[in-house]
Amino acid sequence: MKLWQKDYTPNKRIETFVVGKDYLLDQSLVRFDCLGSIAHIKGLLDIGILTQDEFCTLKKGLLEIIELDTEGRFIIQFNDEDVHTKIENHLVEKLGDVAKKIHTGRSRNDQVLTAIRLYAKERFLAIEEKAISLSLSFLTFAEKYLMIPMPGRTHLQKAMPSSLGLWAGAFSESTLDNLIIMDAGYELYDQSPLGSGASYGIPLPLNRELTAELLSFSKVQRNTLYANNSRGKFEVSLLMSLLGVTFDISKFSNDLILFLLPEFNYFELPEEFFLGSSIMPQKKNPSFLEMIRAKSNTFISLVFQIVSIVNNLPSGYNQDFQETKEPFIKGLDMAEELIEIASLIIENLKPNEASLRKACTPEIFAQDKAIELVKEGMPFREAYKKIAKEIDKVKTSEIEEALKKRSHIGGTGNLGLPILREEILNKQKEIVQRKENWKKRLSKLIIPK
Amino acid sequence: MKLWQKDYTPNKRIETFVVGKDYLLDQSLVRFDCLGSIAHIKGLLDIGILTQDEFCTLKKGLLEIIELDTEGRFIIQFNDEDVHTKIENHLVEKLGDVAKKIHTGRSRNDQVLTAIRLYAKERFLAIEEKAISLSLSFLTFAEKYLMIPMPGRTHLQKAMPSSLGLWAGAFSESTLDNLIIMDAGYELYDQSPLGSGASYGIPLPLNRELTAELLSFSKVQRNTLYANNSRGKFEVSLLMSLLGVTFDISKFSNDLILFLLPEFNYFELPEEFFLGSSIMPQKKNPSFLEMIRAKSNTFISLVFQIVSIVNNLPSGYNQDFQETKEPFIKGLDMAEELIEIASLIIENLKPNEASLRKACTPEIFAQDKAIELVKEGMPFREAYKKIAKEIDKVKTSEIEEALKKRSHIGGTGNLGLPILREEILNKQKEIVQRKENWKKRLSKLIIPK
Amino acid sequence: MKLWQKDYTPNKRIETFVVGKDYLLDQSLVRFDCLGSIAHIKGLLDIGILTQDEFCTLKKGLLEIIELDTEGRFIIQFNDEDVHTKIENHLVEKLGDVAKKIHTGRSRNDQVLTAIRLYAKERFLAIEEKAISLSLSFLTFAEKYLMIPMPGRTHLQKAMPSSLGLWAGAFSESTLDNLIIMDAGYELYDQSPLGSGASYGIPLPLNRELTAELLSFSKVQRNTLYANNSRGKFEVSLLMSLLGVTFDISKFSNDLILFLLPEFNYFELPEEFFLGSSIMPQKKNPSFLEMIRAKSNTFISLVFQIVSIVNNLPSGYNQDFQETKEPFIKGLDMAEELIEIASLIIENLKPNEASLRKACTPEIFAQDKAIELVKEGMPFREAYKKIAKEIDKVKTSEIEEALKKRSHIGGTGNLGLPILREEILNKQKEIVQRKENWKKRLSKLIIPK
Amino acid sequence: MKLWQKDYTPNKRIETFVVGKDYLLDQSLVRFDCLGSIAHIKGLLDIGILTQDEFCTLKKGLLEIIELDTEGRFIIQFNDEDVHTKIENHLVEKLGDVAKKIHTGRSRNDQVLTAIRLYAKERFLAIEEKAISLSLSFLTFAEKYLMIPMPGRTHLQKAMPSSLGLWAGAFSESTLDNLIIMDAGYELYDQSPLGSGASYGIPLPLNRELTAELLSFSKVQRNTLYANNSRGKFEVSLLMSLLGVTFDISKFSNDLILFLLPEFNYFELPEEFFLGSSIMPQKKNPSFLEMIRAKSNTFISLVFQIVSIVNNLPSGYNQDFQETKEPFIKGLDMAEELIEIASLIIENLKPNEASLRKACTPEIFAQDKAIELVKEGMPFREAYKKIAKEIDKVKTSEIEEALKKRSHIGGTGNLGLPILREEILNKQKEIVQRKENWKKRLSKLIIPK
């Protein structure tokens, strides 16, 4: 029985079309919808809509659902339509009439908004934590192989002397910037939409500050229409904030696809990472790197999917929002997986120093030679031209020497990795702290009394 | 046991990442992979690699798998990696050593290419058939309500006298153009990649013309590298060819979202199509129309996903192609579903003639008035200015009169629906014929002897 | 003469292809490239590569170029290739040999990175300022027409009592969230890439902290490879941060396209905003609203253009980055223009109170009636069912009453607009302050001494 | 003076926003709009709306504009709004009152539709011709270096023996498939929208078959509403049909970026194709290949820009269509340029046979060895395992031998290039013929009498 069902039976084909896989996706929202409801009934108690007894009965019912869900025994079926209906129907069946009061002052729009906010916050905190770990893994690699030389490339052509420290350090430092955007995305989600109703509020004096506090939100998202209007925008903002990370990981895999080729042979990875061919006995395919490349594109298309769906909609709730649930959840899954796989790779990556050193052929020192002439007083553009004419005569410099000479901040001779480590550790502390607070608040909410 | 497995065990995390849901998607390819293999072993028999006995044994084994699959009893698990491995392993288990010969002269790239081509052809023929039906339904609506007036809109503003015949006829005629592009997409798929190996052919004199013929392909896709290079391109081309249909359906739903509003009230649909609100007892939401709008955007993002994945790849097979299987299959599903739902809607749509007639307010006849002045000899631009100044004085014309006056080809008074019906029926015949041939050829292939 | 030109002449067709319109786009970077160069030579002076005299000569030359550019007299032609070449060649011509020193320790990659950062910061500060103004305009509208009723819609169907205060307030409040993401985007740009060379630093002890300080950057972007790797990512992040704003404006235009139709007639806008038809004398087309809708989609495609170009690139500078310059600049232009047009609209928008009031038909009070029954003790779900059955009997409530009853935070009766105004004004102060600092610092840099 | 202008002056800011760069883009449509108008007035003559004299005067005026445009002396300014207004105003000024009749029975929607169809047909025929040429250039390369060996790659890893014939032949054969889709796109454009008015036809008995015939269209696009609805769809279809070509060219550039690296050194291109570095004297950057890669992504985003703009629009003309003009024209330009550059590259590409031969290391013959065992009777899977264990013992085969052994259709030993040449030449003949007909018909239209 749908919550809204009246005296006609919905057309089955239409219903299948509209509901789609929504009921399956809702499975991940069970716990969060229950948490939202616990806060809501606490609010109803506060304004006298529920008695203490009713509140306790309902809360107990909701806590039981959370437990069933944890044990994988609260399964939403197609006929349940969605998580909210399933929960209300379940409660009515278990608790009788009192359960019919739980939807007072709510709307499914409000419920799904709240549940998704909570779900996304929890998922996102875990992703931020893993992004930090990945950054640390890159840093550790950079520290370990700091001065191992490597030809720096522009236009993919060998360009200048570089180092593994610079290469891996770039990915590490990048993550801190990514987290700036991610934190901003998180900040949007840290607002409570609870109490916004179907977009237009509720004719009851709901205590929205109380419920926000209970659910560990930093503030109330005030305007009730805006709460609903923001749904797609927030989803886009959160997923987009992860593009920095997926860009980095895609770049990392592109580098490795090249550098693992026998023609380069710069690195090695454990044999167990590679897949074989059904027909060519000799093959060891870096399928995982290609899949990173491919999935980084899939990730982009998920963002684009949500953007396309939510742009050009009028104000207020529109059914289209339901269609963003799948790409949103999938996007979070995919970003998390890409981070995990990238971590696994960098932590197992071994450089072939000999190959790397051999690749540092003389011509990459051409600019160094030009700068030497500059130091002797020749204008740079003339030095450049002189060296360009005699490019065949450039002999291999002492490579370590060249790396050290880049002694300005961020150069191979002065990468500032200790400062970077400190910055990352500070950021890590901040995120762990945020996560602790989140856990503490929610655990209070589920104390059964 | 993977087909390529050697003396090391693949890293579980990496494997999960690479395989993903591929094994689930492969479930729909079982029958087609078996068909491809039957043709292939027939080819091996032809060039003396298999004996008649071996061929018969293997064919029997493959036909059994097709039967198991039909009964839902041939389930691919994660550990099977993919459909090809599962089938080869199954045959080895059932038939012993002879089954180890089945992969002679093949590659999984070749297998998946062939299986997807067959799968897509069958699906696409069904989709084309449904698109034609939809076109007929729009046509029937147009014929039935041919001269019921309706204000024609530009910039969504009321502009000129129009009719339901013109409005619905536009969707019907559009489908014929869509089929031009769809047929071109189909033509690409009507080429046999079988025998292309891992991209570089096979050191055996495979009879590719024979196998193409057996599998109901119109021709061999010659260059073996091109066969593999074309994978992503073909998928993009086929899905893109459906954009015309999804555009139309999206436009249709946008029109209806508006015209079903009480402010317009142009049409009615059965109550059972509408979903309710959990909080507002009066609501009847046209969720299915909003879902069409949303899903038409999802469809676009699926196309974009494949495009992003396959652009910028080097020649030859790349693992990235695996990542396009999901959006490709999903895209076909979605296009088919959108067509079905649109058919359901137009077949149940009823006009409210009174509302439509009332909406034809006088100002939409302004151009007609100007043209009348033109007929009396006034240059159009002056007539336009004269009417513009006296716009308030324009009185409602006899609307049927106005509709009939648009007597040129394609005007409300001369829509040419009988010709359109003939064109559609011819197209329908052609597609049905194509489908019959396809069925006949494949059914020959599975005669168990 | 190109900076890199040697003893062969580039192929003209290839050159035209590669340079494209880049030289035209570079016109907007002239001032910023000069500013970057002034800071750089100050740095070279600091480490003894230039003498005080050389520095002064070069600075004077650069200041003259800034002046020429201001007067529109420093025009980059196709043969100049790009702004950097044009400037160096101009200086060599004017100043002779000393100018050949200006490229010491630089690279065009470094130059363009620095110039674009400065350009984007200045543009972005202006955009943030305008976004705040737009927010204030929406707020003013909300305050002015606070309690004018309007039917709130979900699924575009009339749903509940709402108000112009809630509707316009939603757009105003939304902007504050948009600015959270925008500020994060800005923070990325507030790092100095100067000194990063071609991606691999410079074999000179450049004082990167000094030059960062001179150019009003908050910090040095350390890792030189990362500085280059980040180029596309930063552009994506900055443009994406504007999606919140363009979403809002698109939603606003979608609402108005509907609400301005005669069937609704909720609002009025000055006649001068509308364009006419060449053929229908009566038409007044809201072309500007349709163009907002269209351009919001163009904006999205610009973001995805950059995303597509920069994803899947290997580390280090790649020529592909040049291709992002156009969509980046165009994106900033477009976002700014959309904000300006939206401001113009909301500032000129007048409600038709009578139409709005009339549209508040009885059924939108159904939920209120149900809640009244709840207050009398009936469980909500039963009240819902009771009202659903008697929906025809619901009579128009006193609408103002209903609006006031939504007395929780963010409801129509308690929108919190005064707090919102304070928050917006605070944000405005912060941005104005940021802009002042930027101006002050840069003006110091161009003191001619 | 706008065609639609009445007694108020449009708001300047709004007008600038709406018109945008449209007037500049319209410059390329001048000739085609005149041609459309010549056909239209011929039609008006036919139905007695114009006298023979009036027709001749107007035609003369239009032919003069075509001439002025050819000489670059018919420049559309911002104040002209668009090409249609400019032309009508110009004629009124030159010819007086008779010119005020030219818009009889037309609408600017109809005009722009017709002009763009004609424009696109002409452009597209040229593009098809160039695509065929590119195909021939690839074929010529394949023929010339038919049996030069090259390691075939899958997953970018060396996989099997291959040849330059196979590699280049793949690009050549691909083009024929691309043309299937392109021809379908062209077919859509080969329908006359002339006479469709503002979407709703004209209250005059226009002779649409006559005008279609005059303008070299194969048929009338009947339904007048559909003619307008189809605008965006057609643009998407035509640009999308070019994706096959841009995919191929992107793949070609990706291959070359890799194969030109010193680590591979498979090919050589003239020095004049490469650009240098402003800082590293030794650099020769393949910027043109990177720009192909980047621009192939830009091309995709142009397609998706149009898709995003036109999806989700209601029936009838919407201003949004104007916003697709720029990406449409830009897309045609870009596809054409990519084809030209790719032709230039393949025509100048020289293989380094020694490097290619050296790269064919023993392990790529592993499958051949396994097949040899198969021929001796060992089941393939066992042969595979045996070779896998002894992979180090595989010795270089006689490579030419191996290439020849792939003797099935499309294998390195049997590429079928002569058949391919014939197919391409037939296609070329067909397109040239189509172009001749087009020219012949239009030239009749502009005979000044």
GROMACS .gro file of N, CA, C and O in nm, chain A residues 81-110:
model
  120
   81GLU      N    1   0.777   0.048  -0.297
   81GLU     CA    2   0.795   0.177  -0.364
   81GLU      C    3   0.925   0.246  -0.323
   81GLU      O    4   1.008   0.274  -0.406
   82ASP      N    5   0.942   0.274  -0.194
   82ASP     CA    6   1.066   0.338  -0.153
   82ASP      C    7   1.089   0.314  -0.004
   82ASP      O    8   1.006   0.255   0.065
   83VAL      N    9   1.202   0.360   0.045
   83VAL     CA   10   1.240   0.334   0.184
   83VAL      C   11   1.142   0.395   0.283
   83VAL      O   12   1.112   0.336   0.388
   84HIS      N   13   1.091   0.512   0.248
   84HIS     CA   14   1.004   0.583   0.343
   84HIS      C   15   0.872   0.509   0.364
   84HIS      O   16   0.824   0.494   0.476
   85THR      N   17   0.816   0.465   0.252
   85THR     CA   18   0.691   0.390   0.257
   85THR      C   19   0.710   0.260   0.333
   85THR      O   20   0.630   0.223   0.420
   86LYS      N   21   0.817   0.192   0.300
   86LYS     CA   22   0.848   0.064   0.365
   86LYS      C   23   0.856   0.082   0.517
   86LYS      O   24   0.799   0.004   0.593
   87ILE      N   25   0.925   0.184   0.559
   87ILE     CA   26   0.943   0.204   0.703
   87ILE      C   27   0.809   0.238   0.769
   87ILE      O   28   0.773   0.180   0.872
   88GLU      N   29   0.734   0.332   0.710
   88GLU     CA   30   0.606   0.367   0.772
   88GLU      C   31   0.513   0.246   0.777
   88GLU      O   32   0.451   0.218   0.881
   89ASN      N   33   0.506   0.171   0.666
   89ASN     CA   34   0.419   0.052   0.666
   89ASN      C   35   0.464  -0.051   0.769
   89ASN      O   36   0.382  -0.110   0.839
   90HIS      N   37   0.595  -0.072   0.778
   90HIS     CA   38   0.649  -0.166   0.875
   90HIS      C   39   0.611  -0.125   1.018
   90HIS      O   40   0.569  -0.209   1.100
   91LEU      N   41   0.622   0.002   1.045
   91LEU     CA   42   0.590   0.051   1.180
   91LEU      C   43   0.442   0.036   1.210
   91LEU      O   44   0.403  -0.004   1.321
   92VAL      N   45   0.359   0.068   1.112
   92VAL     CA   46   0.216   0.056   1.133
   92VAL      C   47   0.182  -0.090   1.166
   92VAL      O   48   0.104  -0.119   1.259
   93GLU      N   49   0.245  -0.179   1.092
   93GLU     CA   50   0.219  -0.320   1.115
   93GLU      C   51   0.264  -0.364   1.255
   93GLU      O   52   0.193  -0.436   1.326
   94LYS      N   53   0.380  -0.316   1.295
   94LYS     CA   54   0.434  -0.357   1.424
   94LYS      C   55   0.371  -0.283   1.541
   94LYS      O   56   0.347  -0.339   1.647
   95LEU      N   57   0.347  -0.153   1.521
   95LEU     CA   58   0.311  -0.069   1.636
   95LEU      C   59   0.166  -0.024   1.634
   95LEU      O   60   0.118   0.035   1.732
   96GLY      N   61   0.099  -0.045   1.522
   96GLY     CA   62  -0.041  -0.002   1.517
   96GLY      C   63  -0.056   0.147   1.497
   96GLY      O   64   0.031   0.213   1.439
   97ASP      N   65  -0.167   0.199   1.547
   97ASP     CA   66  -0.208   0.336   1.518
   97ASP      C   67  -0.104   0.443   1.546
   97ASP      O   68  -0.096   0.543   1.475
   98VAL      N   69  -0.026   0.424   1.649
   98VAL     CA   70   0.071   0.528   1.685
   98VAL      C   71   0.163   0.558   1.566
   98VAL      O   72   0.207   0.671   1.544
   99ALA      N   73   0.191   0.456   1.485
   99ALA     CA   74   0.281   0.473   1.371
   99ALA      C   75   0.223   0.564   1.265
   99ALA      O   76   0.294   0.625   1.185
  100LYS      N   77   0.092   0.575   1.264
  100LYS     CA   78   0.029   0.663   1.165
  100LYS      C   79   0.056   0.810   1.194
  100LYS      O   80   0.019   0.898   1.117
  101LYS      N   81   0.116   0.834   1.310
  101LYS     CA   82   0.148   0.973   1.346
  101LYS      C   83   0.287   1.016   1.301
  101LYS      O   84   0.323   1.134   1.308
  102ILE      N   85   0.368   0.920   1.258
  102ILE     CA   86   0.509   0.951   1.235
  102ILE      C   87   0.530   1.047   1.118
  102ILE      O   88   0.629   1.120   1.113
  103HIS      N   89   0.437   1.049   1.026
  103HIS     CA   90   0.453   1.135   0.910
  103HIS      C   91   0.399   1.276   0.935
  103HIS      O   92   0.403   1.362   0.846
  104THR      N   93   0.348   1.300   1.055
  104THR     CA   94   0.298   1.433   1.086
  104THR      C   95   0.409   1.536   1.063
  104THR      O   96   0.520   1.522   1.116
  105GLY      N   97   0.377   1.638   0.986
  105GLY     CA   98   0.475   1.744   0.966
  105GLY      C   99   0.593   1.705   0.881
  105GLY      O  100   0.697   1.770   0.885
  106ARG      N  101   0.578   1.597   0.806
  106ARG     CA  102   0.687   1.560   0.717
  106ARG      C  103   0.636   1.544   0.575
  106ARG      O  104   0.517   1.551   0.547
  107SER      N  105   0.725   1.514   0.487
  107SER     CA  106   0.695   1.486   0.348
  107SER      C  107   0.806   1.394   0.303
  107SER      O  108   0.916   1.397   0.358
  108ARG      N  109   0.778   1.310   0.204
  108ARG     CA  110   0.887   1.225   0.158
  108ARG      C  111   1.002   1.306   0.097
  108ARG      O  112   1.116   1.266   0.103
  109ASN      N  113   0.969   1.422   0.040
  109ASN     CA  114   1.077   1.507  -0.011
  109ASN      C  115   1.173   1.544   0.101
  109ASN      O  116   1.295   1.542   0.085
  110ASP      N  117   1.117   1.582   0.210
  110ASP     CA  118   1.193   1.620   0.329
  110ASP      C  119   1.272   1.499   0.378
  110ASP      O  120   1.392   1.507   0.409
   0.00000   0.00000   0.00000
